[in-house]
XYZ file of C-alpha atoms in Angstrom:
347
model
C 53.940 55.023 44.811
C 56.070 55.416 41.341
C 54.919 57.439 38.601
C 52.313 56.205 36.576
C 51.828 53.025 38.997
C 47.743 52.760 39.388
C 47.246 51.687 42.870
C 44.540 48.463 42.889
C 42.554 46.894 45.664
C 41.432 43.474 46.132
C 38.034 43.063 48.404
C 36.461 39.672 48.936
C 32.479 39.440 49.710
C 31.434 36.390 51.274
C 27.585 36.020 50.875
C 25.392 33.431 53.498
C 22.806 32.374 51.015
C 24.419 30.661 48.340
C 20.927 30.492 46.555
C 21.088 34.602 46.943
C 24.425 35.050 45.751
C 23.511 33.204 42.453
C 20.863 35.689 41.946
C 22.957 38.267 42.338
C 25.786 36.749 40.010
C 23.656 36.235 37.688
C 23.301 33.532 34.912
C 26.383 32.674 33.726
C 27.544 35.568 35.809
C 26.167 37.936 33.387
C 25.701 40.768 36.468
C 29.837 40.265 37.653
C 30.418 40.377 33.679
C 28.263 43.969 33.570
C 29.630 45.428 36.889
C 32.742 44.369 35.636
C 32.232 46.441 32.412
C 30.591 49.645 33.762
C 33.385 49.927 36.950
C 36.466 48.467 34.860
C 36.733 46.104 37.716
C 37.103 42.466 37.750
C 34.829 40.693 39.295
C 35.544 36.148 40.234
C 33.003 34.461 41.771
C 33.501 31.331 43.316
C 30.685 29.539 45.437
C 28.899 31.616 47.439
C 32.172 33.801 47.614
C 32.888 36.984 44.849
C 36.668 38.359 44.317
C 36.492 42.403 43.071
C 40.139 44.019 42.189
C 40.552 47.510 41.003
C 41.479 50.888 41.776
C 40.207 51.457 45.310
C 37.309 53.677 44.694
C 35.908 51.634 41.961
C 36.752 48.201 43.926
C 34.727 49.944 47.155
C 32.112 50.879 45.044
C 31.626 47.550 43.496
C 31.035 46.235 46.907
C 28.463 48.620 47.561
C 26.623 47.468 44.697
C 26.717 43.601 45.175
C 25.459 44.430 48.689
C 23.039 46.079 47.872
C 22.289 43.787 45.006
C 22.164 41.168 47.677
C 20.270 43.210 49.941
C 17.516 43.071 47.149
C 17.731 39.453 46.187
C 17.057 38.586 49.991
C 13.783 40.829 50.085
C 12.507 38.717 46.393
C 13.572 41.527 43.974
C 14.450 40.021 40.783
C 17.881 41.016 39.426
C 19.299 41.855 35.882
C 21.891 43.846 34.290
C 19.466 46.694 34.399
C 19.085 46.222 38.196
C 22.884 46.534 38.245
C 23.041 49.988 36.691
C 19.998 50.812 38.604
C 22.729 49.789 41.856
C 25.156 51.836 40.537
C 23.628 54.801 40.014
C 21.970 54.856 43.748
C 25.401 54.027 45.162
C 26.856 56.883 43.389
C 23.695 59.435 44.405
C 24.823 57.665 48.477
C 28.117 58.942 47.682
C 27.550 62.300 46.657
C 25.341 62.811 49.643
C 28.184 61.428 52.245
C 31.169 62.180 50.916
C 32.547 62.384 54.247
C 31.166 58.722 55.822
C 33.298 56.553 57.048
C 30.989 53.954 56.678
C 28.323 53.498 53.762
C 24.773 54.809 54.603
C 22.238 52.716 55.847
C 20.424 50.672 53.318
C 17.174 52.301 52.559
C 18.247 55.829 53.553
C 18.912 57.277 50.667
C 17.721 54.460 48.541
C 15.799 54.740 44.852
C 11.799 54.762 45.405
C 9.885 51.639 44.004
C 6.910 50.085 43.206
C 5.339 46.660 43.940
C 2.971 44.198 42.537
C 2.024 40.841 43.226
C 3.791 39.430 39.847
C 7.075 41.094 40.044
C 7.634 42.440 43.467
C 9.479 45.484 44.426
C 10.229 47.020 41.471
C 13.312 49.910 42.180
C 14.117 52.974 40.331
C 17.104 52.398 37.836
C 18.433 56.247 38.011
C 17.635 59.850 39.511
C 15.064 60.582 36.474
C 13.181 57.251 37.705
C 12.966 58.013 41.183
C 11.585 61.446 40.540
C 9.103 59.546 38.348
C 7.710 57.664 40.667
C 8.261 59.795 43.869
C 5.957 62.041 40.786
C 3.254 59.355 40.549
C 2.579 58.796 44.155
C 2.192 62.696 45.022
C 0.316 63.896 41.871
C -3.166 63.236 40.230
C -1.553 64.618 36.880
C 1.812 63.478 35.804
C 3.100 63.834 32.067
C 6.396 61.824 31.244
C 8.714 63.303 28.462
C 11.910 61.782 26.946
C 13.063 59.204 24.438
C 12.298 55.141 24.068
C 13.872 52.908 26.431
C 13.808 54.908 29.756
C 10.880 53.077 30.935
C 8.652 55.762 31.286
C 5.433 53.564 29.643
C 6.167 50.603 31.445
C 6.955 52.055 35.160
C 3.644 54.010 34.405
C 1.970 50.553 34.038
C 3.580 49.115 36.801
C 2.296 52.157 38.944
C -1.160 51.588 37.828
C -1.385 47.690 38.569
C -0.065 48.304 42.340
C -2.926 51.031 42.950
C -5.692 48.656 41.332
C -4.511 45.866 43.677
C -4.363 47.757 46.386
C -7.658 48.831 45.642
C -7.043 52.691 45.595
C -8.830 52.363 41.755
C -11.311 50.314 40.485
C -9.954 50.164 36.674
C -6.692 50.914 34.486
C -7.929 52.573 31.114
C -4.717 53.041 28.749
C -4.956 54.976 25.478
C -2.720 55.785 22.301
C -3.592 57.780 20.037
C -3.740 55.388 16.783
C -1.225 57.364 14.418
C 1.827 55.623 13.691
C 4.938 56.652 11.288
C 2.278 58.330 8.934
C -0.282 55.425 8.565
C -3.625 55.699 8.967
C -6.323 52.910 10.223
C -8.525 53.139 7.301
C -6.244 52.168 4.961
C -5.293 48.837 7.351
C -6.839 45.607 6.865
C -9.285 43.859 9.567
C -11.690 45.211 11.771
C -11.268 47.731 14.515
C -10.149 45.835 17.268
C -7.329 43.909 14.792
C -6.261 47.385 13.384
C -5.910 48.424 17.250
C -4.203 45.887 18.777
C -1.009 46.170 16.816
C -0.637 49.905 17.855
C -1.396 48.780 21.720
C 1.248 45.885 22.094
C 3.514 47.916 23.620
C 1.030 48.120 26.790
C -0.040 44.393 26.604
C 3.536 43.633 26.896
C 3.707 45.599 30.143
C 0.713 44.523 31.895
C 1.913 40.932 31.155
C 5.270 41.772 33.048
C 2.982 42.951 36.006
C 0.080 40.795 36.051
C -0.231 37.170 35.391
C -1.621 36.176 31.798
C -5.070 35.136 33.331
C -5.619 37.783 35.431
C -4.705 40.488 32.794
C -7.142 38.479 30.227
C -9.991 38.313 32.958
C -9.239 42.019 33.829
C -9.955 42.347 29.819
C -13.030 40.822 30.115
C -14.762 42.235 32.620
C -14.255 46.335 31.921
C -11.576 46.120 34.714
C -8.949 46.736 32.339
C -9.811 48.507 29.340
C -7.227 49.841 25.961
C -8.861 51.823 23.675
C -7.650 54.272 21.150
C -7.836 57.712 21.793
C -10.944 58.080 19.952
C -12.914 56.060 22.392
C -12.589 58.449 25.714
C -14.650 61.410 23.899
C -18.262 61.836 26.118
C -16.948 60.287 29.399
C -16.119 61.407 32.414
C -13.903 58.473 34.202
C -13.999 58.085 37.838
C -12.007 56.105 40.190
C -9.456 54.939 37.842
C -6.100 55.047 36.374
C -6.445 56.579 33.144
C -2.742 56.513 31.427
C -2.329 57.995 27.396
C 0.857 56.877 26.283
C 2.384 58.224 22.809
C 0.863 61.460 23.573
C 2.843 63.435 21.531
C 0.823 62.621 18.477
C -2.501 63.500 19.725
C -3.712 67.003 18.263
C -4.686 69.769 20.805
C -8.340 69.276 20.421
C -7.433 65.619 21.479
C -5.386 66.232 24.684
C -7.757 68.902 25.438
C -10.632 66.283 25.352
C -8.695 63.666 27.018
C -7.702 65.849 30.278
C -10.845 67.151 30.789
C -12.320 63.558 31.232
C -10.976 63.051 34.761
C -13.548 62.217 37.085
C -13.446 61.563 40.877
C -10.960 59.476 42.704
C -9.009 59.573 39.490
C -5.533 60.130 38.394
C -4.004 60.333 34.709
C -0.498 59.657 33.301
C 0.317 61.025 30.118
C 4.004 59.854 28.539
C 5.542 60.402 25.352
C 8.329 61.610 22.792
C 8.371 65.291 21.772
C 11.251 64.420 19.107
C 8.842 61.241 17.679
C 6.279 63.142 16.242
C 4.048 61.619 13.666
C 1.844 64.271 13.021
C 1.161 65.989 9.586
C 3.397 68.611 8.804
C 2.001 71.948 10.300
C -0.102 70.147 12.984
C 0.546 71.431 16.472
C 1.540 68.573 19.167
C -0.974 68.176 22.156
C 2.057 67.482 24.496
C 3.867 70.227 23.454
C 0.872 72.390 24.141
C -0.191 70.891 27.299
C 3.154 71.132 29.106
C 3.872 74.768 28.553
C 0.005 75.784 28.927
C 0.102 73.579 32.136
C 3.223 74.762 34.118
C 3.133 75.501 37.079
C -0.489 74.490 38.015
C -0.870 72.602 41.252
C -1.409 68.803 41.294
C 0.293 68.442 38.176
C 3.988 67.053 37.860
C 6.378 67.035 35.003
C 9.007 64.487 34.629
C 11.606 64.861 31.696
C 14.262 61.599 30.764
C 17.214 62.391 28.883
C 19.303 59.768 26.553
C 21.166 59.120 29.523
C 18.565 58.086 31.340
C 17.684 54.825 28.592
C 17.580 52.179 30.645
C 16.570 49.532 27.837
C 19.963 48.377 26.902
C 23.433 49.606 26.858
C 22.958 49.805 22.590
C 19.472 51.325 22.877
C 21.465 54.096 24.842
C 24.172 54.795 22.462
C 22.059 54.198 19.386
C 19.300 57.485 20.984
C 22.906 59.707 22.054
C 24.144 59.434 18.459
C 20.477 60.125 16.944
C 20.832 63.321 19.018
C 24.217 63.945 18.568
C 23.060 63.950 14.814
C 20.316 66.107 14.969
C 21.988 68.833 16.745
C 24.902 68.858 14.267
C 22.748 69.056 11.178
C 22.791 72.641 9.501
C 19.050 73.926 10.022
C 16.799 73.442 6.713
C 14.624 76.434 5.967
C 10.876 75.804 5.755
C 11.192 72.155 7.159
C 9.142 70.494 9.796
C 10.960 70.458 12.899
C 10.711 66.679 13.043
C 11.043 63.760 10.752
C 7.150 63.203 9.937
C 8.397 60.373 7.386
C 9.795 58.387 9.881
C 9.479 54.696 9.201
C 10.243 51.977 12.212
């Protein structure tokens, strides 16, 4: 080969199920227009038949991921963009750990772990961080989630919780927040309690949506099954057999989180998730999560999980948008006698 002459392979996949290999395309081949973009391949699909040309590595690992893409489609896994990175990043950890194969790993060996309800199916992990999330959640009563919007550490959380409560291993999801957002407070919103709760509790309705159908989420409402409450409301009870999950816990106060982990009961377990560097808290006012994580190290049954920027699974935007944030904030000159996060921080 000459000088500066980039060698480039051509592979053609030829799928069965046309129906399948339209999933895995995508609509308006938005998943061949991703892989396309993230392995600076191109990517033509015709029929039930997909065209990949590139350097050989990337082209080979391009097929990996619309098999396995496929792979998922035919077992009633829904498939997005997302799902596409979440392909990638698996084939590259099935890489790493055969260098040497000749022939690609079984499907399944080394594969991401999931989770599965009845709404949405198998759910996989997108990346490393979410597989030790969930491998996390399945071996631990205790599990706190740290890192930075967008890496799907709320919503997997509710995902885990629906598949134990319909597979009966609880008998109720209780999810909390504490109700201090960007430096308001409740008394000074209009309506009564439940209309100045809601708005700070969305985030979860929009999750249990995406795992549960409307009416079953809305009976589950009714009936104590499911119950959101702020923060406030878990003080006196001891809660048994359930999945207890506090999300935004990095603005509850010690005294809170204190509280709040001392309510689990029997046959429960707890999730706790949140933000370290979103802290709404008045200046001077020590973080629960902060606390809790260094006070808890080390203690048996309990599992911490930490997502970095990288890890934002959300959107490619969301992802660049949180590395520059950081990027920023660790090339600012230090301020004396300042807060070490923005407590003015407005949405």
């Amino acid at each position: 080969m000459h000088p500066g002459v980039v060698e480039e392979a051509e592979i053609i996949l030829t799928f069965d199920d046309n129906r399948l290999a339209s999933l895995v395309f995508g609509q308006y081949d938005q998943n061949l227009a991703h892989l396309e973009r993230r392995l600076n391949v191109t990517a033509i699909a015709n029929g039930n038949r997909v065209t990949v040309k590139g350097t050989p590595e990337a082209s080979e690992m391009a097929r990996r991921v619309l098999e396995g893409l496929y792979e998922r489609a035919r077992l009633g896994g829904a498939l997005g963009p997302g799902d596409v990175d979440g392909a990638i990043e698996e084939s590259t950890l099935q890489g790493s750990l055969f260098p040497a194969a000749e022939e690609p790993p079984v499907p399944g060996l080394t594969s991401f772990d999931q989770i599965s309800t009845r709404r949405r199916g198998p759910v996989r992990a997108r990346n490393a961080s979410q597989n030790t999330y969930i491998k996390a959640l399945k071996t631990n009563e205790l599990v706190f989630a740290e890192g930075p919007a967008g890496t799907g550490k709320t919503w997997l959380a509710v995902g885990y919780a629906v598949s134990l409560l319909e597979a009966g291993q609880v008998d109720r999801l209780i999810i909390t927040r504490p109700a201090v957002e960007a430096g308001e407070r409740l008394g000074f919103l209009p309506g009564d309690m439940r209309e100045k709760v809601d708005p700070y509790l969305r985030p979860i309705y929009d999750a249990l949506y995406d795992f549960m159908e409307a009416r079953h989420v809305d009976r589950g409402l009714q009936t104590g099954m499911i119950e959101i409450a702020p923060l406030a409301f878990m003080r006196g009870r001891t809660l048994t057999n359930a999945l207890v999950l506090l999300d935004e816990a990095q603005n509850t106060t010690s005294m809170q989180m204190k509280m709040f982990l001392t309510r689990l009961g029997e046959g429960s377990r707890m999730i706790i998730t949140g933000d370290p560097t979103q802290i709404d808290l008045p200046p001077g006012q020590k973080s629960g999560l902060v606390e809790a994580v260094r006070i808890l190290n080390g203690v048996e049954g309990i599992a911490r999980v930490t997502f970095k920027e990288a890890d934002v699974v959300r959107h490619d935007l969301v992802r660049r948008i949180v590395t520059a944030y950081d990027k920023a904030a660790r090339e600012a000159p230090p301020q004396q006698d300042q807060p070490r996060y923005d407590r003015d921080r407005r949405p």
